[in-house]
mmCIF file of C-alpha atoms in Angstrom:
data_model
loop_
_atom_site.group_PDB
_atom_site.id
_atom_site.type_symbol
_atom_site.label_atom_id
_atom_site.label_comp_id
_atom_site.label_asym_id
_atom_site.label_seq_id
_atom_site.Cartn_x
_atom_site.Cartn_y
_atom_site.Cartn_z
ATOM 1 C CA GLN A 1 -29.602 49.900 -26.582
ATOM 2 C CA VAL A 2 -28.526 50.947 -30.059
ATOM 3 C CA GLN A 3 -31.092 52.471 -32.379
ATOM 4 C CA LEU A 4 -30.880 53.853 -35.887
ATOM 5 C CA VAL A 5 -34.067 55.647 -36.902
ATOM 6 C CA GLU A 6 -34.590 56.832 -40.468
ATOM 7 C CA SER A 7 -36.908 59.649 -41.448
ATOM 8 C CA GLY A 8 -37.610 61.890 -44.430
ATOM 9 C CA GLY A 9 -38.835 59.346 -46.931
ATOM 10 C CA GLY A 10 -42.015 59.572 -48.948
ATOM 11 C CA LEU A 11 -43.400 60.096 -52.432
ATOM 12 C CA VAL A 12 -41.770 62.502 -54.862
ATOM 13 C CA GLN A 13 -41.987 63.134 -58.591
ATOM 14 C CA ALA A 14 -39.088 62.320 -60.863
ATOM 15 C CA GLY A 15 -36.544 65.126 -60.811
ATOM 16 C CA GLY A 16 -37.420 66.053 -57.270
ATOM 17 C CA SER A 17 -35.420 65.857 -54.063
ATOM 18 C CA LEU A 18 -35.651 64.227 -50.674
ATOM 19 C CA ARG A 19 -33.394 64.344 -47.652
ATOM 20 C CA LEU A 20 -33.190 61.227 -45.521
ATOM 21 C CA SER A 21 -32.058 61.476 -41.931
ATOM 22 C CA CYS A 22 -30.718 58.777 -39.637
ATOM 23 C CA ALA A 23 -30.782 59.463 -35.911
ATOM 24 C CA ALA A 24 -28.336 57.255 -34.033
ATOM 25 C CA SER A 25 -28.515 56.531 -30.317
ATOM 26 C CA GLY A 26 -26.494 54.223 -28.131
ATOM 27 C CA ILE A 27 -23.342 54.560 -30.257
ATOM 28 C CA THR A 28 -20.646 57.154 -30.789
ATOM 29 C CA LEU A 29 -20.886 58.159 -34.423
ATOM 30 C CA SER A 30 -17.248 59.235 -34.665
ATOM 31 C CA THR A 31 -16.106 55.628 -34.228
ATOM 32 C CA HIS A 32 -18.446 54.225 -36.872
ATOM 33 C CA GLU A 33 -18.466 54.160 -40.617
ATOM 34 C CA MET A 34 -21.958 55.048 -41.784
ATOM 35 C CA TYR A 35 -23.753 53.784 -44.843
ATOM 36 C CA TRP A 36 -26.992 54.077 -46.682
ATOM 37 C CA TYR A 37 -28.297 50.944 -48.338
ATOM 38 C CA ARG A 38 -31.453 50.389 -50.336
ATOM 39 C CA GLN A 39 -33.577 47.451 -51.310
ATOM 40 C CA ILE A 40 -35.560 47.615 -54.503
ATOM 41 C CA ALA A 41 -38.564 45.308 -54.623
ATOM 42 C CA GLY A 42 -37.547 41.832 -55.733
ATOM 43 C CA ARG A 43 -33.827 42.557 -55.493
ATOM 44 C CA GLU A 44 -31.091 42.181 -52.923
ATOM 45 C CA ARG A 45 -30.186 45.029 -50.619
ATOM 46 C CA GLU A 46 -27.438 47.170 -52.142
ATOM 47 C CA TRP A 47 -24.955 49.647 -50.798
ATOM 48 C CA VAL A 48 -25.623 53.214 -51.946
ATOM 49 C CA ALA A 49 -23.331 55.589 -50.067
ATOM 50 C CA GLN A 50 -20.584 55.480 -47.449
ATOM 51 C CA SER A 51 -19.233 58.041 -44.985
ATOM 52 C CA SER A 52 -15.957 57.036 -43.359
ATOM 53 C CA ILE A 53 -14.666 58.280 -40.019
ATOM 54 C CA SER A 54 -11.912 60.145 -41.883
ATOM 55 C CA GLY A 55 -14.482 62.154 -43.804
ATOM 56 C CA THR A 56 -14.246 60.437 -47.166
ATOM 57 C CA THR A 57 -17.393 59.493 -49.029
ATOM 58 C CA ASN A 58 -18.149 56.926 -51.705
ATOM 59 C CA TYR A 59 -21.155 56.189 -53.881
ATOM 60 C CA ILE A 60 -22.398 53.597 -56.285
ATOM 61 C CA ASP A 61 -22.126 54.783 -59.855
ATOM 62 C CA SER A 62 -25.865 55.115 -60.380
ATOM 63 C CA VAL A 63 -26.208 57.870 -57.753
ATOM 64 C CA LYS A 64 -22.931 59.758 -58.224
ATOM 65 C CA GLY A 65 -23.564 63.433 -58.751
ATOM 66 C CA ARG A 66 -27.139 63.124 -57.475
ATOM 67 C CA PHE A 67 -26.850 61.835 -53.885
ATOM 68 C CA THR A 68 -24.764 63.273 -51.060
ATOM 69 C CA ILE A 69 -24.075 61.567 -47.742
ATOM 70 C CA SER A 70 -23.116 63.673 -44.757
ATOM 71 C CA ARG A 71 -22.853 63.318 -41.017
ATOM 72 C CA ASP A 72 -22.974 65.451 -37.896
ATOM 73 C CA ASN A 73 -21.072 63.562 -35.219
ATOM 74 C CA ALA A 74 -21.999 66.056 -32.525
ATOM 75 C CA LYS A 75 -25.697 65.442 -33.168
ATOM 76 C CA ASN A 76 -25.273 61.732 -33.937
ATOM 77 C CA MET A 77 -27.018 62.255 -37.259
ATOM 78 C CA VAL A 78 -26.381 60.995 -40.779
ATOM 79 C CA TYR A 79 -28.079 62.370 -43.876
ATOM 80 C CA LEU A 80 -28.622 61.392 -47.480
ATOM 81 C CA GLN A 81 -29.500 64.276 -49.761
ATOM 82 C CA MET A 82 -31.088 62.844 -52.891
ATOM 83 C CA ASP A 83 -31.496 65.142 -55.886
ATOM 84 C CA ASP A 84 -32.725 64.541 -59.430
ATOM 85 C CA LEU A 85 -34.540 61.448 -58.250
ATOM 86 C CA LYS A 86 -35.485 58.814 -60.802
ATOM 87 C CA PRO A 87 -38.181 56.128 -60.683
ATOM 88 C CA GLU A 88 -35.423 53.520 -60.413
ATOM 89 C CA ASP A 89 -34.428 55.058 -57.063
ATOM 90 C CA THR A 90 -37.704 53.757 -55.625
ATOM 91 C CA ALA A 91 -36.739 51.485 -52.729
ATOM 92 C CA VAL A 92 -36.657 51.015 -48.997
ATOM 93 C CA TYR A 93 -33.615 52.900 -47.706
ATOM 94 C CA TYR A 94 -31.679 51.709 -44.674
ATOM 95 C CA CYS A 95 -29.147 53.356 -42.425
ATOM 96 C CA TYR A 96 -26.227 51.106 -41.395
ATOM 97 C CA ALA A 97 -23.470 51.667 -38.843
ATOM 98 C CA LEU A 98 -20.213 49.709 -38.574
ATOM 99 C CA GLN A 99 -17.897 50.233 -35.628
ATOM 100 C CA VAL A 100 -14.301 50.627 -36.838
ATOM 101 C CA GLU A 101 -12.564 52.228 -33.849
ATOM 102 C CA PRO A 102 -10.727 51.134 -31.804
ATOM 103 C CA THR A 103 -11.238 47.926 -33.781
ATOM 104 C CA ILE A 104 -13.834 46.616 -36.194
ATOM 105 C CA GLY A 105 -16.776 45.620 -34.078
ATOM 106 C CA ARG A 106 -20.512 45.378 -34.202
ATOM 107 C CA SER A 107 -22.835 46.653 -36.869
ATOM 108 C CA TYR A 108 -26.385 47.927 -36.734
ATOM 109 C CA TRP A 109 -29.304 48.465 -39.118
ATOM 110 C CA GLY A 110 -32.166 50.906 -39.054
ATOM 111 C CA GLN A 111 -35.700 49.738 -39.733
ATOM 112 C CA GLY A 112 -35.808 51.240 -43.213
ATOM 113 C CA ILE A 113 -37.887 53.923 -44.848
ATOM 114 C CA GLN A 114 -39.771 53.922 -48.135
ATOM 115 C CA VAL A 115 -38.832 56.268 -50.958
ATOM 116 C CA THR A 116 -41.129 56.263 -53.973
ATOM 117 C CA VAL A 117 -40.347 58.233 -57.119
ATOM 118 C CA SER A 118 -43.186 58.643 -59.596
ATOM 119 C CA LEU A 119 -43.034 59.593 -63.259
#
C-alpha cells in the first residue's frame, strides 16, 4: 500500500520559515517525479515545486528564491524548505508522486497539511 505522509506544517509569522517533509512508503522514490502542490482556500490546487528523477527542480514564479524542494531517495523522503513566508502562502500543502520509470505509471497524493502565515 502506497502512502505519502506530510509533516512540518503549522502557524508561522510572515518572514518566517517552515520545512515540510513527505515520507513515502510503498514506492521507490528514485523512479518517481515528486511534487509539492498547494490549495489556497476557495481556489484550485496549484503546482508549487517539482523534483525530477534527474535531479532538476522547478518552481512557480511566486515561490522562486524562497522555496527549495529536495529529496533523499535512500530515506524515501521529500522536503520543501519554505523561507520568507508570506500570508499569501497560506494553504494546504500536498505531496504528489508520479511514477516515470520504467514508464509513466500511477500517481499518488498525500493527505495534505495546513500552513498558515500570519501578518
